[in-house]
CSV table of C-alpha atoms in Angstrom, one decimal:
chain,number,residue,atom,x,y,z
A,1,MET,CA,0.0,0.0,0.0
A,2,VAL,CA,2.8,2.4,1.0
A,3,ARG,CA,4.7,1.5,-2.1
A,4,SER,CA,1.7,2.3,-4.3
A,5,ILE,CA,1.2,5.7,-2.7
A,6,ILE,CA,4.9,6.5,-3.3
A,7,LEU,CA,4.6,5.5,-6.9
A,8,MET,CA,1.6,7.7,-7.4
A,9,LEU,CA,3.4,10.7,-5.9
A,10,LEU,CA,6.3,10.2,-8.2
A,11,VAL,CA,4.1,10.0,-11.3
A,12,MET,CA,1.8,12.9,-10.4
A,13,PRO,CA,4.2,15.7,-11.1
A,14,PHE,CA,4.9,14.4,-14.5
A,15,ALA,CA,1.2,14.0,-15.2
A,16,ILE,CA,0.5,17.6,-14.0
A,17,SER,CA,3.3,19.1,-16.0
A,18,ALA,CA,2.1,17.3,-19.1
A,19,GLN,CA,-1.1,19.3,-18.8
A,20,THR,CA,0.7,22.6,-18.5
A,21,LEU,CA,0.9,24.9,-21.5
A,22,LYS,CA,3.2,27.8,-21.2
A,23,ASP,CA,4.3,30.9,-23.1
A,24,VAL,CA,1.1,31.3,-25.2
A,25,ASP,CA,0.1,34.7,-26.5
A,26,PHE,CA,-3.7,34.3,-26.5
A,27,VAL,CA,-6.3,31.8,-25.2
A,28,ALA,CA,-9.8,31.9,-26.8
A,29,PRO,CA,-13.0,31.0,-24.9
A,30,LEU,CA,-13.8,27.3,-24.7
A,31,GLU,CA,-16.4,26.5,-27.4
A,32,ASP,CA,-17.8,23.0,-28.1
A,33,GLY,CA,-15.1,21.4,-26.0
A,34,TYR,CA,-12.1,23.2,-27.5
A,35,ALA,CA,-10.3,26.5,-27.1
A,36,ALA,CA,-7.9,28.0,-29.6
A,37,VAL,CA,-4.4,29.0,-28.3
A,38,LYS,CA,-1.9,31.3,-30.1
A,39,LYS,CA,1.8,31.2,-30.0
A,40,GLY,CA,3.6,33.7,-32.2
A,41,ASN,CA,2.0,33.4,-35.7
A,42,THR,CA,0.7,29.8,-35.1
A,43,TRP,CA,-2.5,28.5,-33.5
A,44,GLY,CA,-3.5,25.2,-31.9
A,45,PHE,CA,-6.3,23.8,-29.8
A,46,ILE,CA,-6.6,22.6,-26.2
A,47,ASP,CA,-9.4,20.4,-24.9
A,48,GLU,CA,-11.4,20.8,-21.7
A,49,GLU,CA,-8.6,19.1,-19.7
A,50,GLY,CA,-6.0,21.5,-21.0
A,51,ASN,CA,-4.3,19.0,-23.3
A,52,LEU,CA,-2.9,20.3,-26.6
A,53,ALA,CA,-5.4,18.4,-28.9
A,54,VAL,CA,-4.1,20.1,-32.1
A,55,SER,CA,-0.5,21.1,-32.3
A,56,PHE,CA,0.5,24.7,-33.2
A,57,ARG,CA,0.3,25.2,-37.0
A,58,ASN,CA,0.1,28.1,-39.4
A,59,ASP,CA,-2.9,27.2,-41.5
A,60,LEU,CA,-5.7,27.8,-39.0
A,61,VAL,CA,-7.9,30.8,-39.8
A,62,ALA,CA,-8.0,33.9,-37.7
A,63,ASN,CA,-8.5,37.7,-38.4
A,64,ASP,CA,-7.2,40.8,-36.7
A,65,LYS,CA,-10.8,42.0,-36.8
A,66,VAL,CA,-14.0,40.6,-38.1
A,67,THR,CA,-16.1,42.0,-40.9
A,68,ASP,CA,-19.1,44.3,-40.2
A,69,GLN,CA,-20.9,43.1,-43.4
A,70,VAL,CA,-23.3,40.2,-43.8
A,71,ASP,CA,-20.8,37.3,-44.2
A,72,LEU,CA,-20.9,33.9,-42.7
A,73,GLY,CA,-17.5,33.0,-44.1
A,74,ILE,CA,-14.0,33.2,-42.8
A,75,ALA,CA,-14.1,37.0,-42.4
A,76,SER,CA,-16.4,36.6,-39.5
A,77,GLN,CA,-13.9,34.5,-37.5
A,78,LEU,CA,-11.7,36.4,-35.1
A,79,TYR,CA,-9.8,33.3,-33.9
A,80,PRO,CA,-10.0,29.6,-34.9
A,81,VAL,CA,-12.9,27.6,-33.6
A,82,MET,CA,-13.4,23.8,-33.5
A,83,TRP,CA,-17.1,23.5,-34.0
A,84,GLU,CA,-18.7,20.0,-34.3
A,85,GLY,CA,-15.2,18.5,-34.6
A,86,ARG,CA,-14.2,20.6,-37.5
A,87,SER,CA,-12.0,23.7,-37.9
A,88,ILE,CA,-11.2,25.8,-41.0
A,89,VAL,CA,-7.7,25.7,-42.5
A,90,LYS,CA,-6.3,27.6,-45.4
A,91,ALA,CA,-3.9,26.6,-48.3
A,92,ILE,CA,-2.4,28.9,-50.9
A,93,LYS,CA,-2.3,27.5,-54.4
A,94,GLU,CA,-0.8,29.7,-57.2
A,95,GLY,CA,-1.2,32.7,-54.9
A,96,ILE,CA,-4.9,32.1,-54.3
A,97,PRO,CA,-6.2,31.0,-50.8
A,98,TYR,CA,-8.5,28.0,-50.6
A,99,TYR,CA,-10.3,26.6,-47.5
A,100,GLY,CA,-11.1,23.2,-46.1
A,101,PHE,CA,-11.3,21.6,-42.6
A,102,ILE,CA,-9.4,19.5,-40.1
A,103,ASN,CA,-10.8,17.3,-37.4
A,104,ALA,CA,-10.2,17.5,-33.7
A,105,SER,CA,-6.9,15.5,-34.0
A,106,GLY,CA,-5.5,17.9,-36.6
A,107,THR,CA,-6.1,15.7,-39.7
A,108,ILE,CA,-7.3,17.3,-42.9
A,109,VAL,CA,-10.8,15.7,-43.6
A,110,ILE,CA,-12.0,18.2,-46.2
A,111,GLU,CA,-9.3,19.3,-48.6
A,112,PRO,CA,-8.8,23.1,-49.0
A,113,LYS,CA,-10.6,23.6,-52.4
A,114,TYR,CA,-13.3,26.1,-51.6
A,115,LEU,CA,-13.0,29.9,-52.1
A,116,ASN,CA,-14.7,30.4,-48.7
A,117,VAL,CA,-16.5,28.3,-46.1
A,118,SER,CA,-18.6,28.8,-42.9
A,119,ILE,CA,-18.2,26.9,-39.7
A,120,PHE,CA,-20.4,23.8,-39.2
A,121,LYS,CA,-23.8,24.0,-37.8
A,122,ASN,CA,-26.0,21.0,-37.1
A,123,GLY,CA,-23.7,18.9,-39.3
A,124,TYR,CA,-23.5,21.2,-42.3
A,125,ALA,CA,-21.4,24.2,-43.6
A,126,LEU,CA,-21.7,26.6,-46.5
A,127,ALA,CA,-19.0,26.6,-49.1
A,128,LEU,CA,-18.1,28.6,-52.3
A,129,LYS,CA,-17.4,26.0,-54.9
A,130,MET,CA,-15.4,27.2,-57.9
A,131,GLU,CA,-16.3,26.2,-61.5
A,132,GLU,CA,-14.2,26.5,-64.7
A,133,ALA,CA,-15.7,26.9,-68.2
A,134,VAL,CA,-13.4,26.7,-71.3
A,135,LEU,CA,-14.8,29.3,-73.8
A,136,GLY,CA,-12.3,28.6,-76.5
A,137,ARG,CA,-8.6,29.1,-77.3
A,138,ASN,CA,-6.5,32.2,-78.1
A,139,GLU,CA,-4.4,30.7,-80.9
A,140,PRO,CA,-1.9,33.7,-81.2
A,141,LEU,CA,-1.1,33.3,-77.5
A,142,GLY,CA,-1.5,29.6,-77.4
A,143,LYS,CA,-3.8,29.8,-74.3
A,144,ARG,CA,-7.2,28.7,-73.4
A,145,VAL,CA,-9.9,31.3,-72.9
A,146,VAL,CA,-11.5,30.4,-69.5
A,147,SER,CA,-14.1,31.9,-67.3
A,148,TYR,CA,-14.6,31.2,-63.6
A,149,THR,CA,-17.7,31.3,-61.4
A,150,TYR,CA,-18.6,30.0,-58.0
A,151,ASP,CA,-21.7,28.5,-56.5
A,152,VAL,CA,-22.9,28.5,-52.9
A,153,VAL,CA,-23.3,24.9,-51.8
A,154,LEU,CA,-24.0,23.0,-48.6
A,155,ILE,CA,-21.5,20.4,-47.5
A,156,ASP,CA,-21.6,17.8,-44.7
A,157,ARG,CA,-18.9,16.9,-42.2
A,158,ASP,CA,-17.4,14.4,-44.7
A,159,GLY,CA,-17.1,17.1,-47.4
A,160,GLN,CA,-20.0,15.7,-49.5
A,161,GLU,CA,-21.8,18.5,-51.4
A,162,VAL,CA,-25.4,17.8,-50.5
A,163,LYS,CA,-27.3,20.8,-51.8
A,164,TYR,CA,-26.9,23.7,-54.2
A,165,PHE,CA,-28.1,27.1,-53.1
A,166,ALA,CA,-27.1,29.9,-55.4
A,167,GLY,CA,-25.0,30.8,-58.4
A,168,PRO,CA,-23.2,31.1,-60.6
A,169,PHE,CA,-21.4,34.2,-59.4
A,170,PRO,CA,-18.6,35.5,-61.8
A,171,ILE,CA,-15.1,35.8,-60.4
A,172,ALA,CA,-11.7,36.8,-61.6
A,173,LEU,CA,-9.3,34.1,-60.6
A,174,SER,CA,-6.1,35.9,-59.8
A,175,PRO,CA,-4.0,36.6,-56.7
A,176,GLU,CA,-4.6,40.3,-57.1
A,177,ARG,CA,-8.4,40.0,-57.2
A,178,LEU,CA,-8.6,37.3,-54.5
A,179,ARG,CA,-6.5,38.7,-51.7
A,180,THR,CA,-9.6,38.3,-49.5
A,181,ALA,CA,-12.2,35.5,-49.9
A,182,PRO,CA,-15.5,36.3,-51.7
A,183,PRO,CA,-18.1,36.7,-48.9
A,184,ILE,CA,-20.7,34.1,-48.1
A,185,VAL,CA,-23.7,36.5,-48.0
A,186,ALA,CA,-26.2,34.5,-46.0
A,187,LYS,CA,-28.2,34.7,-42.8
A,188,ASP,CA,-29.1,32.0,-40.3
A,189,ILE,CA,-32.9,32.2,-39.8
A,190,SER,CA,-33.4,29.2,-37.6
A,191,GLU,CA,-31.9,25.8,-36.9
A,192,ASN,CA,-33.0,24.5,-40.3
A,193,LEU,CA,-33.6,27.6,-42.3
A,194,ILE,CA,-31.1,29.8,-44.1
A,195,ALA,CA,-31.3,32.8,-46.4
A,196,VAL,CA,-28.8,33.2,-49.2
A,197,ARG,CA,-28.2,36.1,-51.5
A,198,MET,CA,-28.7,35.3,-55.1
A,199,PRO,CA,-26.7,36.6,-58.2
A,200,ASP,CA,-29.5,39.2,-58.8
A,201,ASN,CA,-29.1,40.5,-55.2
A,202,LYS,CA,-32.4,39.1,-54.1
A,203,TRP,CA,-32.7,36.5,-51.4
A,204,GLY,CA,-33.6,32.8,-51.4
A,205,VAL,CA,-34.8,31.0,-48.3
A,206,PHE,CA,-33.8,27.3,-48.0
A,207,LYS,CA,-34.6,24.5,-45.7
A,208,ILE,CA,-31.6,22.5,-44.4
A,209,ASP,CA,-32.7,18.9,-43.8
């Protein structure tokens, strides 16, 4: 019995120190079981016990200030959140940012391929899916003539696109034009209703099943 107590006392300091996170610059509120923590220019997540669930990385999404416009996308996110086991990450491809999701262990579960995304709510998130249309070919320059648009779609936690909401919206696919993500102009009405702005600037109201 005495030996067991001594062993417990020897192990406890190591267990406690394993829970200690030091030298962080910012700790966000605990939301849905996780809190974002910032160190330098990197972010990670701790769980309710203080364990570092997602190691510090540079692709989690945060903003110095949030937008004051109607936008359910990444511009509304002051710091990373892990909501319904998913957090938004960013990847730069040919100078253009694309967005996807990691899970609570830090594994990418939805590849960054969308021009913007919202956080998950009741198992679904909004995403801006880009489409490419080849209009022809410029023979003197030897290049394709291509136009780009995006649609507002609904995705599930596995990244399946389950519903189309609005589009197509024209877009110029260039790093200069896409320094910031196109907004997701939408409003949560209730748990299963959402309003989305259409290309003609009118609104459509949709049921989320």
